[in-house]
């Protein structure tokens, strides 16, 4: 039950982080008068920062569950540390799935939810980036004029 509750909290928090970052990027795009290519790079870097924060959030949860509650673990207890949790979180969030670090116990549920959440948030970033690129690259001069208003 605790793992399920934590999954819900993590999905909500990571979605809020992502929403606020994309909303902030939208507001930033409307204010700056930089060249179109610079704004697109800013969007990519902002999305990357959001994903890195979300991966860190899941890594902290994994570390907390494994260390404080004993509801599961990653690999063997001798080799486990926070960097293992961070690596596993990045691998799971991106659905890379090397399989060299394997969750056990309730962390299996958390890993499945993180993978689904990561796919959705990465898709959201891709869609947002596409819309920005389409707007700025279709008419970069007009896009720059609109940004100055």
XYZ file of N, CA, C and O in Angstrom:
596
model
N 0.822 -1.197 0.000
C 0.000 0.000 0.000
C 0.868 1.264 0.000
O 0.579 2.223 -0.716
N 1.952 1.237 0.781
C 2.852 2.380 0.837
C 3.516 2.613 -0.522
O 3.621 3.757 -0.974
N 3.916 1.551 -1.178
C 4.545 1.689 -2.501
C 3.556 2.249 -3.519
O 3.923 3.097 -4.341
N 2.322 1.809 -3.469
C 1.299 2.321 -4.384
C 1.038 3.803 -4.139
O 0.951 4.593 -5.083
N 0.950 4.200 -2.897
C 0.753 5.604 -2.545
C 1.940 6.443 -3.019
O 1.761 7.524 -3.576
N 3.131 5.929 -2.823
C 4.325 6.638 -3.272
C 4.339 6.779 -4.805
O 4.731 7.827 -5.328
N 3.888 5.759 -5.507
C 3.802 5.827 -6.971
C 2.883 6.961 -7.406
O 3.217 7.734 -8.317
N 1.727 7.065 -6.762
C 0.770 8.126 -7.104
C 1.385 9.496 -6.833
O 1.310 10.403 -7.662
N 2.022 9.656 -5.688
C 2.646 10.925 -5.328
C 3.741 11.287 -6.333
O 3.835 12.438 -6.775
N 4.548 10.317 -6.722
C 5.634 10.579 -7.678
C 5.112 10.961 -9.059
O 5.666 11.846 -9.717
N 4.056 10.313 -9.509
C 3.464 10.661 -10.809
C 2.927 12.088 -10.767
O 3.160 12.883 -11.684
N 2.240 12.427 -9.685
C 1.688 13.782 -9.562
C 2.815 14.814 -9.504
O 2.783 15.827 -10.220
N 3.812 14.586 -8.666
C 4.915 15.544 -8.533
C 5.705 15.704 -9.831
O 6.022 16.826 -10.232
N 6.014 14.596 -10.485
C 6.789 14.703 -11.727
C 5.977 15.382 -12.829
O 6.519 16.152 -13.631
N 4.676 15.158 -12.858
C 3.820 15.827 -13.833
C 3.758 17.325 -13.556
O 3.813 18.139 -14.488
N 3.682 17.697 -12.284
C 3.684 19.119 -11.924
C 5.012 19.785 -12.291
O 5.019 20.909 -12.804
N 6.110 19.110 -12.018
C 7.428 19.644 -12.393
C 7.468 19.883 -13.895
O 7.892 20.942 -14.365
N 7.012 18.911 -14.641
C 7.059 19.002 -16.092
C 6.148 20.106 -16.615
O 6.533 20.889 -17.487
N 4.954 20.166 -16.083
C 4.003 21.194 -16.495
C 4.573 22.587 -16.228
O 4.520 23.469 -17.092
N 5.102 22.783 -15.037
C 5.628 24.106 -14.682
C 6.832 24.472 -15.542
O 6.990 25.633 -15.922
N 7.679 23.507 -15.860
C 8.831 23.801 -16.718
C 8.363 24.185 -18.120
O 8.842 25.179 -18.686
N 7.442 23.440 -18.695
C 6.964 23.765 -20.044
C 6.190 25.081 -20.053
O 6.305 25.866 -21.003
N 5.433 25.349 -19.010
C 4.728 26.626 -18.908
C 5.732 27.765 -18.803
O 5.587 28.808 -19.446
N 6.769 27.568 -18.008
C 7.823 28.574 -17.877
C 8.555 28.803 -19.189
O 8.880 29.942 -19.543
N 8.812 27.729 -19.909
C 9.469 27.860 -21.211
C 8.577 28.621 -22.194
O 9.076 29.436 -22.983
N 7.289 28.375 -22.155
C 6.357 29.098 -23.029
C 6.393 30.592 -22.728
O 6.431 31.422 -23.643
N 6.376 30.932 -21.456
C 6.429 32.344 -21.067
C 7.768 32.958 -21.479
O 7.819 34.091 -21.964
N 8.839 32.217 -21.296
C 10.171 32.689 -21.680
C 10.245 32.929 -23.185
O 10.779 33.945 -23.634
N 9.694 32.011 -23.970
C 9.713 32.157 -25.430
C 8.974 33.418 -25.869
O 9.357 34.063 -26.852
N 7.927 33.772 -25.167
C 7.154 34.952 -25.532
C 7.892 36.244 -25.187
O 7.641 37.279 -25.806
N 8.806 36.190 -24.211
C 9.507 37.392 -23.765
C 10.815 37.664 -24.506
O 11.153 38.818 -24.726
N 11.556 36.633 -24.842
C 12.897 36.853 -25.397
C 12.838 37.167 -26.888
O 11.917 36.748 -27.595
N 13.830 37.894 -27.332
C 13.912 38.273 -28.753
C 15.135 37.643 -29.397
O 15.655 38.162 -30.375
N 15.615 36.582 -28.845
C 16.791 35.897 -29.367
C 16.461 35.242 -30.702
O 15.293 35.013 -31.020
N 17.485 34.874 -31.461
C 17.232 34.150 -32.713
C 16.489 32.835 -32.454
O 16.584 32.249 -31.376
N 15.765 32.392 -33.462
C 14.940 31.183 -33.334
C 15.759 29.983 -32.883
O 15.334 29.227 -32.007
N 16.933 29.795 -33.457
C 17.733 28.612 -33.095
C 18.150 28.642 -31.632
O 18.203 27.612 -30.976
N 18.424 29.821 -31.094
C 18.803 29.934 -29.692
C 17.621 29.589 -28.787
O 17.781 28.928 -27.767
N 16.435 30.014 -29.175
C 15.247 29.695 -28.378
C 14.952 28.195 -28.410
O 14.560 27.621 -27.392
N 15.146 27.553 -29.553
C 14.928 26.101 -29.635
C 15.924 25.379 -28.731
O 15.555 24.441 -28.005
N 17.174 25.813 -28.741
C 18.174 25.202 -27.865
C 17.784 25.417 -26.407
O 17.920 24.515 -25.570
N 17.254 26.591 -26.073
C 16.779 26.843 -24.713
C 15.667 25.899 -24.312
O 15.617 25.425 -23.170
N 14.765 25.610 -25.240
C 13.677 24.671 -24.972
C 14.236 23.271 -24.704
O 13.822 22.588 -23.755
N 15.185 22.850 -25.517
C 15.793 21.526 -25.331
C 16.478 21.438 -23.966
O 16.309 20.455 -23.234
N 17.251 22.463 -23.623
C 17.942 22.454 -22.327
C 16.955 22.494 -21.167
O 17.149 21.811 -20.156
N 15.886 23.274 -21.302
C 14.867 23.318 -20.256
C 14.174 21.977 -20.074
O 13.962 21.523 -18.945
N 13.841 21.330 -21.180
C 13.202 20.003 -21.096
C 14.157 18.996 -20.467
O 13.743 18.172 -19.640
N 15.435 19.091 -20.836
C 16.436 18.192 -20.248
C 16.509 18.398 -18.735
O 16.564 17.422 -17.973
N 16.501 19.653 -18.301
C 16.546 19.933 -16.863
C 15.316 19.370 -16.149
O 15.429 18.839 -15.043
N 14.159 19.490 -16.772
C 12.949 18.926 -16.166
C 13.078 17.420 -16.019
O 12.776 16.864 -14.953
N 13.528 16.754 -17.070
C 13.685 15.295 -17.000
C 14.729 14.901 -15.958
O 14.528 13.930 -15.217
N 15.817 15.644 -15.881
C 16.848 15.339 -14.881
C 16.280 15.481 -13.474
O 16.554 14.643 -12.598
N 15.476 16.503 -13.243
C 14.844 16.669 -11.935
C 13.875 15.555 -11.606
O 13.798 15.086 -10.465
N 13.136 15.116 -12.610
C 12.182 14.020 -12.402
C 12.906 12.704 -12.125
O 12.482 11.922 -11.253
N 13.998 12.472 -12.819
C 14.814 11.277 -12.561
C 15.376 11.325 -11.152
O 15.358 10.320 -10.423
N 15.846 12.492 -10.741
C 16.363 12.655 -9.377
C 15.270 12.405 -8.343
O 15.506 11.764 -7.316
N 14.075 12.888 -8.607
C 12.943 12.664 -7.707
C 12.687 11.166 -7.508
O 12.544 10.688 -6.381
N 12.651 10.426 -8.595
C 12.448 8.976 -8.497
C 13.628 8.305 -7.796
O 13.440 7.375 -7.006
N 14.849 8.764 -8.063
C 16.021 8.176 -7.415
C 15.968 8.379 -5.904
O 16.300 7.467 -5.137
N 15.545 9.559 -5.484
C 15.406 9.813 -4.045
C 14.348 8.898 -3.431
O 14.538 8.370 -2.327
N 13.251 8.701 -4.134
C 12.205 7.803 -3.639
C 12.714 6.364 -3.551
O 12.456 5.672 -2.564
N 13.430 5.932 -4.572
C 13.992 4.572 -4.564
C 14.952 4.420 -3.392
O 14.911 3.433 -2.653
N 15.814 5.389 -3.217
C 16.791 5.349 -2.129
C 16.088 5.349 -0.772
O 16.490 4.617 0.139
N 15.041 6.145 -0.661
C 14.276 6.229 0.577
C 13.590 4.901 0.886
O 13.648 4.401 2.006
N 12.947 4.320 -0.120
C 12.253 3.041 0.082
C 13.242 1.939 0.444
O 13.025 1.164 1.364
N 14.337 1.869 -0.298
C 15.317 0.803 -0.060
C 16.017 0.975 1.286
O 16.282 -0.010 1.981
N 16.309 2.233 1.646
C 17.063 2.456 2.872
C 16.233 2.526 4.135
O 16.632 2.009 5.176
N 15.068 3.146 4.061
C 14.302 3.405 5.277
C 13.241 2.357 5.597
O 12.966 2.082 6.746
N 12.624 1.813 4.577
C 11.504 0.913 4.814
C 11.807 -0.540 4.506
O 11.048 -1.410 4.888
N 12.864 -0.796 3.778
C 13.185 -2.178 3.440
C 12.110 -2.846 2.599
O 11.905 -4.045 2.698
N 11.412 -2.069 1.766
C 10.348 -2.626 0.934
C 10.865 -3.176 -0.383
O 10.096 -3.571 -1.235
N 12.127 -3.165 -0.532
C 12.738 -3.656 -1.758
C 14.145 -3.126 -1.871
O 14.613 -2.388 -1.011
N 14.801 -3.516 -2.923
C 16.169 -3.069 -3.118
C 16.561 -3.154 -4.573
O 15.776 -3.556 -5.437
N 17.794 -2.767 -4.802
C 18.370 -2.834 -6.144
C 19.635 -3.670 -6.082
O 20.576 -3.304 -5.383
N 19.655 -4.740 -6.810
C 20.848 -5.574 -6.853
C 21.211 -6.101 -5.479
O 20.358 -6.322 -4.626
N 22.485 -6.248 -5.228
C 22.933 -6.776 -3.942
C 23.148 -5.635 -2.953
O 23.489 -4.514 -3.327
N 22.963 -5.922 -1.694
C 23.085 -4.907 -0.643
C 24.515 -4.380 -0.531
O 24.735 -3.243 -0.141
N 25.498 -5.182 -0.902
C 26.896 -4.769 -0.785
C 27.260 -3.674 -1.786
O 28.119 -2.850 -1.521
N 26.644 -3.685 -2.948
C 27.011 -2.727 -3.994
C 26.033 -1.564 -4.097
O 26.239 -0.671 -4.911
N 25.007 -1.531 -3.269
C 23.995 -0.487 -3.379
C 24.460 0.813 -2.748
O 25.004 0.834 -1.651
N 24.233 1.934 -3.446
C 24.414 3.280 -2.905
C 23.497 4.223 -3.691
O 22.771 3.781 -4.582
N 23.537 5.512 -3.377
C 22.628 6.444 -4.038
C 22.901 6.540 -5.541
O 21.966 6.691 -6.327
N 24.149 6.458 -5.942
C 24.438 6.538 -7.383
C 23.828 5.358 -8.133
O 23.439 5.506 -9.291
N 23.710 4.215 -7.479
C 23.031 3.074 -8.099
C 21.556 3.407 -8.303
O 20.989 3.121 -9.361
N 20.945 4.031 -7.309
C 19.535 4.425 -7.427
C 19.357 5.458 -8.531
O 18.407 5.388 -9.309
N 20.287 6.402 -8.640
C 20.204 7.423 -9.673
C 20.375 6.811 -11.067
O 19.628 7.120 -11.998
N 21.335 5.922 -11.193
C 21.546 5.231 -12.463
C 20.315 4.411 -12.845
O 19.838 4.474 -13.984
N 19.791 3.657 -11.890
C 18.621 2.829 -12.158
C 17.426 3.695 -12.550
O 16.663 3.356 -13.457
N 17.261 4.831 -11.875
C 16.152 5.721 -12.180
C 16.267 6.272 -13.600
O 15.275 6.300 -14.338
N 17.450 6.701 -13.998
C 17.646 7.221 -15.357
C 17.399 6.134 -16.394
O 16.754 6.365 -17.427
N 17.884 4.952 -16.106
C 17.710 3.814 -17.015
C 16.227 3.441 -17.150
O 15.738 3.155 -18.244
N 15.499 3.506 -16.058
C 14.088 3.143 -16.055
C 13.225 4.242 -16.673
O 12.348 3.962 -17.491
N 13.483 5.494 -16.291
C 12.715 6.631 -16.792
C 12.769 6.697 -18.316
O 11.777 6.995 -18.970
N 13.917 6.413 -18.877
C 14.089 6.471 -20.336
C 13.740 5.157 -21.016
O 13.842 5.053 -22.233
N 13.362 4.159 -20.260
C 13.053 2.816 -20.765
C 14.229 2.182 -21.485
O 14.057 1.390 -22.404
N 15.428 2.548 -21.071
C 16.636 1.980 -21.665
C 16.763 0.502 -21.316
O 16.994 -0.327 -22.180
N 16.608 0.194 -20.035
C 16.523 -1.185 -19.585
C 17.716 -2.073 -19.859
O 17.584 -3.136 -20.442
N 18.897 -1.660 -19.440
C 20.068 -2.532 -19.589
C 19.887 -3.841 -18.842
O 20.320 -4.875 -19.289
N 19.271 -3.784 -17.672
C 19.044 -4.990 -16.889
C 20.191 -5.356 -15.973
O 20.181 -6.423 -15.367
N 21.194 -4.486 -15.870
C 22.325 -4.794 -14.989
C 22.015 -4.508 -13.520
O 22.658 -5.032 -12.630
N 21.012 -3.672 -13.263
C 20.521 -3.429 -11.906
C 19.048 -3.817 -11.912
O 18.262 -3.288 -12.688
N 18.699 -4.751 -11.037
C 17.343 -5.304 -11.047
C 16.655 -4.997 -9.715
O 17.218 -5.279 -8.657
N 15.448 -4.425 -9.773
C 14.736 -4.142 -8.523
C 14.107 -5.408 -7.955
O 13.804 -6.352 -8.681
N 13.898 -5.401 -6.651
C 13.154 -6.488 -6.025
C 12.179 -5.895 -5.022
O 12.258 -4.724 -4.672
N 11.234 -6.679 -4.624
C 10.217 -6.214 -3.683
C 9.307 -5.170 -4.314
O 9.021 -5.206 -5.514
N 8.881 -4.221 -3.494
C 7.951 -3.183 -3.952
C 8.573 -2.234 -4.961
O 7.853 -1.508 -5.645
N 9.876 -2.220 -5.061
C 10.520 -1.360 -6.058
C 10.184 -1.797 -7.480
O 10.301 -0.995 -8.406
N 9.760 -3.022 -7.652
C 9.351 -3.461 -8.999
C 8.139 -2.671 -9.472
O 8.073 -2.264 -10.640
N 7.180 -2.419 -8.585
C 6.011 -1.615 -8.944
C 6.441 -0.182 -9.275
O 6.023 0.384 -10.283
N 7.289 0.384 -8.440
C 7.770 1.740 -8.663
C 8.517 1.845 -9.994
O 8.350 2.816 -10.733
N 9.302 0.848 -10.337
C 10.041 0.859 -11.604
C 9.091 0.838 -12.798
O 9.296 1.545 -13.782
N 8.048 0.044 -12.710
C 7.071 0.007 -13.797
C 6.345 1.329 -13.976
O 6.156 1.807 -15.096
N 5.973 1.943 -12.869
C 5.294 3.240 -12.928
C 6.245 4.304 -13.450
O 5.861 5.153 -14.263
N 7.500 4.270 -13.020
C 8.477 5.258 -13.503
C 8.688 5.135 -15.011
O 8.782 6.145 -15.714
N 8.752 3.924 -15.514
C 8.936 3.732 -16.962
C 7.760 4.308 -17.744
O 7.944 5.015 -18.741
N 6.548 4.031 -17.298
C 5.366 4.568 -17.976
C 5.331 6.091 -17.876
O 5.083 6.793 -18.862
N 5.605 6.611 -16.701
C 5.616 8.054 -16.498
C 6.699 8.714 -17.350
O 6.465 9.757 -17.968
N 7.865 8.111 -17.398
C 8.946 8.652 -18.215
C 8.581 8.697 -19.687
O 8.833 9.686 -20.377
N 7.971 7.637 -20.180
C 7.544 7.627 -21.586
C 6.553 8.752 -21.872
O 6.658 9.433 -22.899
N 5.604 8.944 -20.983
C 4.619 10.007 -21.184
C 5.260 11.392 -21.145
O 4.980 12.241 -21.994
N 6.145 11.625 -20.181
C 6.765 12.935 -20.054
C 7.752 13.215 -21.184
O 7.847 14.349 -21.661
N 8.464 12.207 -21.628
C 9.362 12.386 -22.769
C 8.552 12.691 -24.024
O 8.909 13.553 -24.823
N 7.432 12.011 -24.190
C 6.544 12.306 -25.321
C 5.992 13.712 -25.259
O 5.877 14.403 -26.282
N 5.670 14.171 -24.064
C 5.174 15.527 -23.875
C 6.246 16.541 -24.277
O 5.973 17.520 -24.968
N 7.477 16.291 -23.859
C 8.590 17.173 -24.231
C 8.804 17.176 -25.744
O 9.056 18.230 -26.338
N 8.723 16.013 -26.345
C 8.912 15.923 -27.800
C 7.820 16.700 -28.527
O 8.098 17.432 -29.489
N 6.588 16.581 -28.076
C 5.481 17.293 -28.691
C 5.650 18.799 -28.531
O 5.466 19.574 -29.481
N 6.007 19.237 -27.347
C 6.218 20.656 -27.082
C 7.350 21.197 -27.956
O 7.218 22.264 -28.573
N 8.436 20.458 -28.022
C 9.584 20.884 -28.833
C 9.203 20.961 -30.305
O 9.581 21.901 -31.008
N 8.458 20.004 -30.770
C 8.004 20.029 -32.168
C 7.174 21.274 -32.453
O 7.364 21.950 -33.471
N 6.235 21.591 -31.561
C 5.395 22.769 -31.763
C 6.222 24.055 -31.783
O 5.988 24.942 -32.605
N 7.192 24.138 -30.894
C 8.065 25.316 -30.868
C 8.879 25.403 -32.154
O 8.967 26.464 -32.780
N 9.448 24.288 -32.568
C 10.258 24.286 -33.783
C 9.418 24.619 -35.009
O 9.856 25.373 -35.880
N 8.224 24.083 -35.066
C 7.357 24.359 -36.208
C 7.029 25.849 -36.286
O 7.090 26.455 -37.355
N 6.725 26.434 -35.145
C 6.381 27.852 -35.122
C 7.583 28.727 -35.468
O 7.484 29.655 -36.252
N 8.747 28.420 -34.882
C 9.915 29.267 -35.080
C 10.602 29.033 -36.416
O 11.152 29.964 -36.995
N 10.596 27.802 -36.898
C 11.323 27.517 -38.128
C 10.478 27.771 -39.371
O 11.024 27.964 -40.444
N 9.169 27.765 -39.215
C 8.305 28.050 -40.363
C 8.464 29.514 -40.764
O 8.527 29.846 -41.935
N 8.521 30.377 -39.764
C 8.635 31.810 -40.018
C 9.537 32.415 -38.940
O 9.057 33.072 -38.018
N 10.869 32.198 -39.030
C 11.746 32.678 -37.974
C 11.717 34.193 -37.804
O 11.822 34.702 -36.708
N 11.527 34.931 -38.886
C 11.476 36.384 -38.766
C 10.191 36.793 -38.058
O 10.191 37.589 -37.123
N 9.073 36.227 -38.510
C 7.793 36.515 -37.865
C 7.791 36.059 -36.422
O 7.245 36.723 -35.554
N 8.397 34.901 -36.170
C 8.492 34.411 -34.801
C 9.251 35.381 -33.923
O 8.898 35.630 -32.780
N 10.315 35.981 -34.485
C 11.084 36.952 -33.716
C 10.285 38.237 -33.528
O 10.342 38.859 -32.488
N 9.511 38.637 -34.524
C 8.691 39.824 -34.386
C 7.625 39.609 -33.316
O 7.373 40.481 -32.504
N 6.997 38.424 -33.326
C 5.960 38.132 -32.334
C 6.542 38.136 -30.926
O 5.911 38.556 -29.989
N 7.765 37.653 -30.773
C 8.377 37.587 -29.457
C 8.678 38.970 -28.903
O 8.727 39.158 -27.699
N 8.878 39.969 -29.751
C 9.209 41.301 -29.294
C 8.001 42.051 -28.761
O 8.134 43.031 -28.055
N 6.818 41.662 -29.146
C 5.601 42.373 -28.708
C 5.366 42.223 -27.237
O 5.673 41.384 -26.572
